[in-house]
Amino acid sequence: MSIHPDHRHDAGTPATDHPPSGTTVAPTGDDTLDLRVADLVALLARRGARTEAGTGTGTRTESEAGSAADTGTRTEAGTGTAAGTRTEAGTPVGTSTGTAPGTDLLDAVGSWAPAATRFGDFRLVPVRPERDLPLLTRWMNDPAVAAFWELAGPDTVTADHVGAQLEGDGRSVPCLGVLDSTPMSYFEIYRADLDPLARAYPALPHDTGVHLLLGGAADRGRGVGTALLRAVADLVLDHRPRCTRVVAEPDIRNAPSVSAFLSAGFRYAAEIDLPDKRAALMIRDRSLRHVL
C-alpha cells in the first residue's frame, strides 16, 4: 500500500487556509459531511478509479487486499523486512526516544505509547538516517512504491527527503512503523494546518496529516494497512489533545486507498486539487472516533 505525498512540506511560512481560485473544497462546515459509500463508488467510477499498480493495500493505505488504500497512505509492494530487524549501529529499531509531550509541534511523536492491533503491538519510531536509510531506500526503490512516492534512486534521494523533515522545524516527523519489534512500514506524521495542503481545504488549528507506505508484500492484502491507519489516527488523537481531526489526501483515482480510509473510520470530505494530483480529502474526526 502506498500513498504518495504529492504536496511537499514547506519549512517556510505556514500555509494559509485560503484555497486557490478554482479549487473544489468542502464548505467550512464540511466536518459534518457524510458521503454514502454508494455515492463514493459512483464518484470514483466516474473518475476512472484505479488500483495502485503492484500494491494490495493503500497513503498510502491499503485495502483488505493490500491495496495502496487501506491506510490512506501508500503501501509498498515487493520488499519485506526481516523480523527483529536491527539497526546498523546495533540499536533495536523498536527503541525510541522523544521529548516531553507538548514541547514540539507534534507533541513528541517518539514518546507515544504503543497501540494494540489485531496484528500485534504497533509503535511509531522516529527515523534515524544512520540506522534506517538502507531499509527506507530499498522500500522506495520498489517499483510499486516508486510509482507514487517518486523517490526511487540512490540512498541520497531518500536521505534528502527524510533530511528535509529532520532538519526542519518539526512540522513533519518521518517514522518507521514497527509491528511486534519488526520495522515494516514508513509513516510521515505532519501538521496539515502548517503544510501547503492547508491552502487546498479549510484547515483547522492542529489538523494532523498522515502519509504511509507498507514495506513488504506479506503485509498487503490482509487488512494490515487499514488496521495501522486506524491505530495511527487513534495515537494522534490520544497524544495530541489540541488536534480535532486527522487528515489524508489519497489520489481520487485510487479507489482501494479511499476505501481503506473509510474502513479505518475516515470520511470523504471533498475533492481537492494538489500540485501533482486531484485528491480525496479524507478526515477522521475526534468527535466521531467512537462512531466510525
mmCIF file of C-alpha atoms in Angstrom:
data_model
loop_
_atom_site.group_PDB
_atom_site.id
_atom_site.type_symbol
_atom_site.label_atom_id
_atom_site.label_comp_id
_atom_site.label_asym_id
_atom_site.label_seq_id
_atom_site.Cartn_x
_atom_site.Cartn_y
_atom_site.Cartn_z
ATOM 1 C CA MET A 1 0.000 0.000 0.000
ATOM 2 C CA SER A 2 1.286 3.373 -0.716
ATOM 3 C CA ILE A 3 0.007 6.889 -0.669
ATOM 4 C CA HIS A 4 2.029 9.489 -2.407
ATOM 5 C CA PRO A 5 2.731 12.805 -0.653
ATOM 6 C CA ASP A 6 2.345 14.894 -3.782
ATOM 7 C CA HIS A 7 2.441 18.091 -1.779
ATOM 8 C CA ARG A 8 5.801 18.992 -0.296
ATOM 9 C CA HIS A 9 6.440 20.001 3.311
ATOM 10 C CA ASP A 10 7.313 23.661 3.385
ATOM 11 C CA ALA A 11 9.823 24.769 6.004
ATOM 12 C CA GLY A 12 8.993 28.387 5.349
ATOM 13 C CA THR A 13 5.930 30.493 6.067
ATOM 14 C CA PRO A 14 2.931 28.476 7.273
ATOM 15 C CA ALA A 15 0.314 27.989 4.622
ATOM 16 C CA THR A 16 -2.880 29.940 4.761
ATOM 17 C CA ASP A 17 -6.250 28.271 4.751
ATOM 18 C CA HIS A 18 -7.439 30.049 1.642
ATOM 19 C CA PRO A 19 -7.780 27.654 -1.321
ATOM 20 C CA PRO A 20 -6.622 28.767 -4.764
ATOM 21 C CA SER A 21 -9.131 30.010 -7.273
ATOM 22 C CA GLY A 22 -10.978 27.188 -8.996
ATOM 23 C CA THR A 23 -10.213 24.621 -6.296
ATOM 24 C CA THR A 24 -13.101 22.448 -5.210
ATOM 25 C CA VAL A 25 -13.219 22.200 -1.436
ATOM 26 C CA ALA A 26 -15.770 21.309 1.143
ATOM 27 C CA PRO A 27 -17.532 24.274 2.764
ATOM 28 C CA THR A 28 -16.320 25.476 6.113
ATOM 29 C CA GLY A 29 -18.826 23.191 7.805
ATOM 30 C CA ASP A 30 -17.592 20.159 5.905
ATOM 31 C CA ASP A 31 -16.710 18.323 9.083
ATOM 32 C CA THR A 32 -20.371 17.276 9.277
ATOM 33 C CA LEU A 33 -20.410 15.962 5.701
ATOM 34 C CA ASP A 34 -21.451 12.313 5.365
ATOM 35 C CA LEU A 35 -20.905 10.712 1.962
ATOM 36 C CA ARG A 36 -22.653 7.408 1.437
ATOM 37 C CA VAL A 37 -20.442 4.602 0.237
ATOM 38 C CA ALA A 38 -22.699 4.106 -2.788
ATOM 39 C CA ASP A 39 -22.228 7.753 -3.708
ATOM 40 C CA LEU A 40 -18.472 7.403 -3.310
ATOM 41 C CA VAL A 41 -18.384 4.317 -5.506
ATOM 42 C CA ALA A 42 -20.301 6.165 -8.201
ATOM 43 C CA LEU A 43 -17.959 9.159 -7.872
ATOM 44 C CA LEU A 44 -14.880 7.029 -8.175
ATOM 45 C CA ALA A 45 -16.338 5.176 -11.129
ATOM 46 C CA ARG A 46 -16.851 8.476 -12.902
ATOM 47 C CA ARG A 47 -13.286 9.481 -12.141
ATOM 48 C CA GLY A 48 -11.955 6.260 -13.583
ATOM 49 C CA ALA A 49 -10.846 4.809 -10.272
ATOM 50 C CA ARG A 50 -7.908 2.501 -10.468
ATOM 51 C CA THR A 51 -5.910 0.377 -8.102
ATOM 52 C CA GLU A 52 -2.309 1.304 -7.493
ATOM 53 C CA ALA A 53 -0.090 -0.944 -9.538
ATOM 54 C CA GLY A 54 1.719 -3.569 -7.541
ATOM 55 C CA THR A 55 0.090 -2.873 -4.187
ATOM 56 C CA GLY A 56 -2.670 -4.597 -2.381
ATOM 57 C CA THR A 57 -3.018 -2.160 0.355
ATOM 58 C CA GLY A 58 -3.469 1.581 0.283
ATOM 59 C CA THR A 59 -1.244 6.739 1.808
ATOM 60 C CA ARG A 60 -0.818 5.175 1.261
ATOM 61 C CA THR A 61 -3.485 2.979 2.761
ATOM 62 C CA GLU A 62 -4.130 -0.499 1.953
ATOM 63 C CA SER A 63 -7.348 -2.270 1.332
ATOM 64 C CA GLU A 64 -8.119 -5.668 2.729
ATOM 65 C CA ALA A 65 -6.475 -6.870 -0.461
ATOM 66 C CA GLY A 66 -3.352 -4.946 0.405
ATOM 67 C CA SER A 67 -4.096 -2.031 -1.902
ATOM 68 C CA ALA A 68 -2.469 1.342 -1.569
ATOM 69 C CA ALA A 69 -5.672 2.360 0.026
ATOM 70 C CA ASP A 70 -6.072 0.697 3.374
ATOM 71 C CA THR A 71 -4.315 3.351 5.275
ATOM 72 C CA GLY A 72 -4.731 6.367 3.183
ATOM 73 C CA THR A 73 -1.108 6.060 2.925
ATOM 74 C CA ARG A 74 0.756 4.110 0.477
ATOM 75 C CA THR A 75 1.951 0.652 0.690
ATOM 76 C CA GLU A 76 4.978 -0.556 -0.976
ATOM 77 C CA ALA A 77 4.921 -3.677 -2.941
ATOM 78 C CA GLY A 78 7.564 -6.237 -3.023
ATOM 79 C CA THR A 79 10.023 -5.516 -0.298
ATOM 80 C CA GLY A 80 9.695 -7.103 3.091
ATOM 81 C CA THR A 81 11.634 -6.578 6.251
ATOM 82 C CA ALA A 82 13.149 -9.288 8.368
ATOM 83 C CA ALA A 83 11.601 -9.935 11.748
ATOM 84 C CA GLY A 84 13.509 -8.306 14.549
ATOM 85 C CA THR A 85 15.491 -6.088 12.189
ATOM 86 C CA ARG A 86 18.231 -4.188 13.971
ATOM 87 C CA THR A 87 19.936 -1.003 13.008
ATOM 88 C CA GLU A 88 23.443 -0.945 11.722
ATOM 89 C CA ALA A 89 24.516 0.634 14.959
ATOM 90 C CA GLY A 90 23.073 -2.325 16.868
ATOM 91 C CA THR A 91 20.177 -0.422 18.415
ATOM 92 C CA PRO A 92 16.820 -2.178 18.165
ATOM 93 C CA VAL A 93 14.535 -0.303 15.792
ATOM 94 C CA GLY A 94 11.728 -0.627 18.307
ATOM 95 C CA THR A 95 13.628 1.608 20.713
ATOM 96 C CA SER A 96 12.728 5.261 20.550
ATOM 97 C CA THR A 97 13.240 8.464 22.427
ATOM 98 C CA GLY A 98 11.238 11.661 22.431
ATOM 99 C CA THR A 99 10.947 14.974 24.160
ATOM 100 C CA ALA A 100 8.143 15.603 26.602
ATOM 101 C CA PRO A 101 4.643 15.897 25.104
ATOM 102 C CA GLY A 102 3.646 19.462 24.342
ATOM 103 C CA THR A 103 7.201 20.657 23.759
ATOM 104 C CA ASP A 104 7.172 20.473 19.975
ATOM 105 C CA LEU A 105 4.811 20.942 17.040
ATOM 106 C CA LEU A 106 3.672 17.310 17.091
ATOM 107 C CA ASP A 107 3.717 16.559 20.824
ATOM 108 C CA ALA A 108 6.734 14.260 20.894
ATOM 109 C CA VAL A 109 5.780 11.501 18.468
ATOM 110 C CA GLY A 110 8.744 9.422 19.642
ATOM 111 C CA SER A 111 7.344 9.170 23.159
ATOM 112 C CA TRP A 112 3.899 7.899 22.144
ATOM 113 C CA ALA A 113 2.875 4.597 23.698
ATOM 114 C CA PRO A 114 2.403 1.522 21.506
ATOM 115 C CA ALA A 115 -1.048 0.731 20.122
ATOM 116 C CA ALA A 116 -2.582 -2.735 20.185
ATOM 117 C CA THR A 117 -3.863 -4.006 16.828
ATOM 118 C CA ARG A 118 -5.204 -7.399 15.770
ATOM 119 C CA PHE A 119 -1.836 -7.968 14.085
ATOM 120 C CA GLY A 120 0.246 -7.160 17.156
ATOM 121 C CA ASP A 121 1.585 -4.173 19.084
ATOM 122 C CA PHE A 122 2.403 -1.213 16.873
ATOM 123 C CA ARG A 123 4.717 1.705 17.562
ATOM 124 C CA LEU A 124 5.915 4.789 15.679
ATOM 125 C CA VAL A 125 9.691 5.191 15.918
ATOM 126 C CA PRO A 126 11.218 8.431 14.555
ATOM 127 C CA VAL A 127 13.649 7.767 11.714
ATOM 128 C CA ARG A 128 17.392 7.859 12.364
ATOM 129 C CA PRO A 129 19.144 8.045 8.987
ATOM 130 C CA GLU A 130 22.332 6.347 10.172
ATOM 131 C CA ARG A 131 20.234 3.371 11.193
ATOM 132 C CA ASP A 132 17.278 3.331 8.827
ATOM 133 C CA LEU A 133 18.418 4.744 5.483
ATOM 134 C CA PRO A 134 19.275 1.401 3.795
ATOM 135 C CA LEU A 135 15.879 -0.034 4.657
ATOM 136 C CA LEU A 136 13.973 3.058 3.541
ATOM 137 C CA THR A 137 15.957 3.277 0.301
ATOM 138 C CA ARG A 138 15.132 -0.332 -0.504
ATOM 139 C CA TRP A 139 11.459 0.310 0.047
ATOM 140 C CA MET A 140 11.497 3.494 -2.035
ATOM 141 C CA ASN A 141 13.030 1.600 -4.943
ATOM 142 C CA ASP A 142 10.252 -0.941 -5.106
ATOM 143 C CA PRO A 143 8.510 -0.168 -8.440
ATOM 144 C CA ALA A 144 5.042 -0.123 -6.908
ATOM 145 C CA VAL A 145 6.143 2.324 -4.252
ATOM 146 C CA ALA A 146 8.222 4.451 -6.582
ATOM 147 C CA ALA A 147 5.202 4.959 -8.849
ATOM 148 C CA PHE A 148 3.554 7.064 -6.151
ATOM 149 C CA TRP A 149 6.308 8.317 -3.871
ATOM 150 C CA GLU A 150 8.658 9.133 -6.752
ATOM 151 C CA LEU A 151 11.745 8.649 -4.584
ATOM 152 C CA ALA A 152 13.472 5.820 -6.442
ATOM 153 C CA GLY A 153 17.206 6.165 -6.857
ATOM 154 C CA PRO A 154 20.368 6.086 -4.735
ATOM 155 C CA ASP A 155 20.235 6.486 -0.991
ATOM 156 C CA THR A 156 20.931 10.198 -1.377
ATOM 157 C CA VAL A 157 17.406 10.656 -2.778
ATOM 158 C CA THR A 158 15.808 9.112 0.291
ATOM 159 C CA ALA A 159 18.285 10.879 2.558
ATOM 160 C CA ASP A 160 17.347 14.264 1.111
ATOM 161 C CA HIS A 161 13.625 13.553 1.517
ATOM 162 C CA VAL A 162 13.965 12.449 5.128
ATOM 163 C CA GLY A 163 16.621 15.018 5.965
ATOM 164 C CA ALA A 164 14.416 17.923 4.875
ATOM 165 C CA GLN A 165 11.951 16.889 7.567
ATOM 166 C CA LEU A 166 14.517 16.138 10.264
ATOM 167 C CA GLU A 167 16.293 19.452 9.675
ATOM 168 C CA GLY A 168 13.068 21.463 9.571
ATOM 169 C CA ASP A 169 11.076 22.990 12.389
ATOM 170 C CA GLY A 170 9.364 19.746 13.394
ATOM 171 C CA ARG A 171 6.142 20.178 11.454
ATOM 172 C CA SER A 172 6.722 16.753 9.845
ATOM 173 C CA VAL A 173 8.193 13.708 11.579
ATOM 174 C CA PRO A 174 9.294 10.684 9.489
ATOM 175 C CA CYS A 175 8.810 7.411 11.360
ATOM 176 C CA LEU A 176 9.270 3.699 10.998
ATOM 177 C CA GLY A 177 6.141 1.716 11.764
ATOM 178 C CA VAL A 178 7.253 -1.165 13.989
ATOM 179 C CA LEU A 179 4.932 -4.134 14.464
ATOM 180 C CA ASP A 180 5.931 -6.563 17.213
ATOM 181 C CA SER A 181 9.570 -5.348 17.022
ATOM 182 C CA THR A 182 9.700 -5.608 13.214
ATOM 183 C CA PRO A 183 10.010 -2.404 11.143
ATOM 184 C CA MET A 184 7.512 -2.940 8.332
ATOM 185 C CA SER A 185 6.154 0.450 7.277
ATOM 186 C CA TYR A 186 7.023 4.119 6.901
ATOM 187 C CA PHE A 187 4.884 6.991 8.156
ATOM 188 C CA GLU A 188 5.060 10.753 7.967
ATOM 189 C CA ILE A 189 3.091 12.491 10.703
ATOM 190 C CA TYR A 190 2.749 16.158 9.850
ATOM 191 C CA ARG A 191 0.973 19.365 10.800
ATOM 192 C CA ALA A 192 -1.528 19.687 7.976
ATOM 193 C CA ASP A 193 -2.502 23.169 9.155
ATOM 194 C CA LEU A 194 1.115 24.321 8.630
ATOM 195 C CA ASP A 195 1.589 22.445 5.355
ATOM 196 C CA PRO A 196 0.894 23.617 1.784
ATOM 197 C CA LEU A 197 -2.048 21.198 1.931
ATOM 198 C CA ALA A 198 -3.809 23.801 4.090
ATOM 199 C CA ARG A 199 -4.148 26.032 1.028
ATOM 200 C CA ALA A 200 -6.454 23.464 -0.557
ATOM 201 C CA TYR A 201 -9.046 22.988 2.204
ATOM 202 C CA PRO A 202 -10.450 24.854 5.240
ATOM 203 C CA ALA A 203 -7.812 23.701 7.718
ATOM 204 C CA LEU A 204 -8.358 23.894 11.459
ATOM 205 C CA PRO A 205 -5.597 24.580 14.001
ATOM 206 C CA HIS A 206 -3.606 21.437 14.809
ATOM 207 C CA ASP A 207 -5.063 19.351 11.962
ATOM 208 C CA THR A 208 -2.641 16.421 11.697
ATOM 209 C CA GLY A 209 -1.868 14.619 8.441
ATOM 210 C CA VAL A 210 -0.686 11.079 7.744
ATOM 211 C CA HIS A 211 1.329 9.548 4.879
ATOM 212 C CA LEU A 212 2.022 5.811 4.897
ATOM 213 C CA LEU A 213 3.631 3.017 2.938
ATOM 214 C CA LEU A 214 3.894 -0.676 3.768
ATOM 215 C CA GLY A 215 7.309 -2.144 3.185
ATOM 216 C CA GLY A 216 6.601 -5.791 2.440
ATOM 217 C CA ALA A 217 4.308 -7.759 0.168
ATOM 218 C CA ALA A 218 3.468 -10.100 3.052
ATOM 219 C CA ASP A 219 1.764 -7.211 4.840
ATOM 220 C CA ARG A 220 -0.500 -6.400 1.916
ATOM 221 C CA GLY A 221 -3.860 -7.832 1.079
ATOM 222 C CA ARG A 222 -4.906 -8.835 4.579
ATOM 223 C CA GLY A 223 -6.088 -5.616 6.172
ATOM 224 C CA VAL A 224 -2.831 -4.549 7.795
ATOM 225 C CA GLY A 225 -2.945 -1.106 6.211
ATOM 226 C CA THR A 226 -6.448 -0.390 7.464
ATOM 227 C CA ALA A 227 -5.546 -1.569 10.962
ATOM 228 C CA LEU A 228 -2.427 0.608 11.080
ATOM 229 C CA LEU A 229 -4.222 3.640 9.707
ATOM 230 C CA ARG A 230 -6.852 3.367 12.417
ATOM 231 C CA ALA A 231 -4.172 2.789 15.066
ATOM 232 C CA VAL A 232 -2.126 5.809 13.977
ATOM 233 C CA ALA A 233 -5.189 8.049 13.872
ATOM 234 C CA ASP A 234 -6.032 6.914 17.402
ATOM 235 C CA LEU A 235 -2.460 7.594 18.525
ATOM 236 C CA VAL A 236 -2.657 11.116 17.132
ATOM 237 C CA LEU A 237 -5.956 11.818 18.858
ATOM 238 C CA ASP A 238 -4.798 10.247 22.136
ATOM 239 C CA HIS A 239 -1.499 12.141 22.315
ATOM 240 C CA ARG A 240 -2.416 15.433 20.637
ATOM 241 C CA PRO A 241 -5.293 16.845 22.734
ATOM 242 C CA ARG A 242 -5.454 20.034 20.675
ATOM 243 C CA CYS A 243 -5.950 18.097 17.436
ATOM 244 C CA THR A 244 -9.584 17.585 16.480
ATOM 245 C CA ARG A 245 -9.034 15.964 13.066
ATOM 246 C CA VAL A 246 -6.644 13.572 11.353
ATOM 247 C CA VAL A 247 -6.494 14.133 7.591
ATOM 248 C CA ALA A 248 -5.143 12.416 4.485
ATOM 249 C CA GLU A 249 -5.275 13.039 0.726
ATOM 250 C CA PRO A 250 -5.082 9.899 -1.450
ATOM 251 C CA ASP A 251 -5.374 10.194 -5.213
ATOM 252 C CA ILE A 252 -9.054 10.340 -6.151
ATOM 253 C CA ARG A 253 -8.431 7.613 -8.741
ATOM 254 C CA ASN A 254 -7.155 5.226 -6.096
ATOM 255 C CA ALA A 255 -10.396 3.504 -5.123
ATOM 256 C CA PRO A 256 -8.728 0.922 -2.828
ATOM 257 C CA SER A 257 -6.985 3.667 -0.879
ATOM 258 C CA VAL A 258 -10.144 5.684 -0.406
ATOM 259 C CA SER A 259 -11.975 2.529 0.625
ATOM 260 C CA ALA A 260 -9.300 1.754 3.208
ATOM 261 C CA PHE A 261 -9.636 5.183 4.774
ATOM 262 C CA LEU A 262 -13.372 4.692 5.023
ATOM 263 C CA SER A 263 -12.819 1.313 6.686
ATOM 264 C CA ALA A 264 -10.434 2.951 9.156
ATOM 265 C CA GLY A 265 -13.049 5.477 10.310
ATOM 266 C CA PHE A 266 -12.252 8.369 7.968
ATOM 267 C CA ARG A 267 -14.943 10.135 5.981
ATOM 268 C CA TYR A 268 -14.797 11.533 2.464
ATOM 269 C CA ALA A 269 -14.967 15.326 2.752
ATOM 270 C CA ALA A 270 -14.152 16.783 -0.680
ATOM 271 C CA GLU A 271 -12.120 16.618 -3.865
ATOM 272 C CA ILE A 272 -9.138 18.943 -3.774
ATOM 273 C CA ASP A 273 -6.507 19.943 -6.315
ATOM 274 C CA LEU A 274 -2.893 19.430 -5.248
ATOM 275 C CA PRO A 275 0.165 20.158 -7.383
ATOM 276 C CA ASP A 276 0.500 16.607 -8.745
ATOM 277 C CA LYS A 277 -2.914 15.063 -8.316
ATOM 278 C CA ARG A 278 -6.604 15.518 -7.673
ATOM 279 C CA ALA A 279 -7.102 14.083 -4.218
ATOM 280 C CA ALA A 280 -9.838 12.804 -1.975
ATOM 281 C CA LEU A 281 -9.705 14.736 1.285
ATOM 282 C CA MET A 282 -10.253 12.145 3.999
ATOM 283 C CA ILE A 283 -10.930 13.216 7.585
ATOM 284 C CA ARG A 284 -11.196 11.325 10.855
ATOM 285 C CA ASP A 285 -12.933 13.480 13.444
ATOM 286 C CA ARG A 286 -12.261 13.258 17.154
ATOM 287 C CA SER A 287 -15.981 13.747 17.792
ATOM 288 C CA LEU A 288 -16.834 10.722 15.624
ATOM 289 C CA ARG A 289 -13.947 8.410 16.517
ATOM 290 C CA HIS A 290 -16.123 6.035 18.547
ATOM 291 C CA VAL A 291 -18.881 6.025 15.948
ATOM 292 C CA LEU A 292 -16.993 5.401 12.698
#
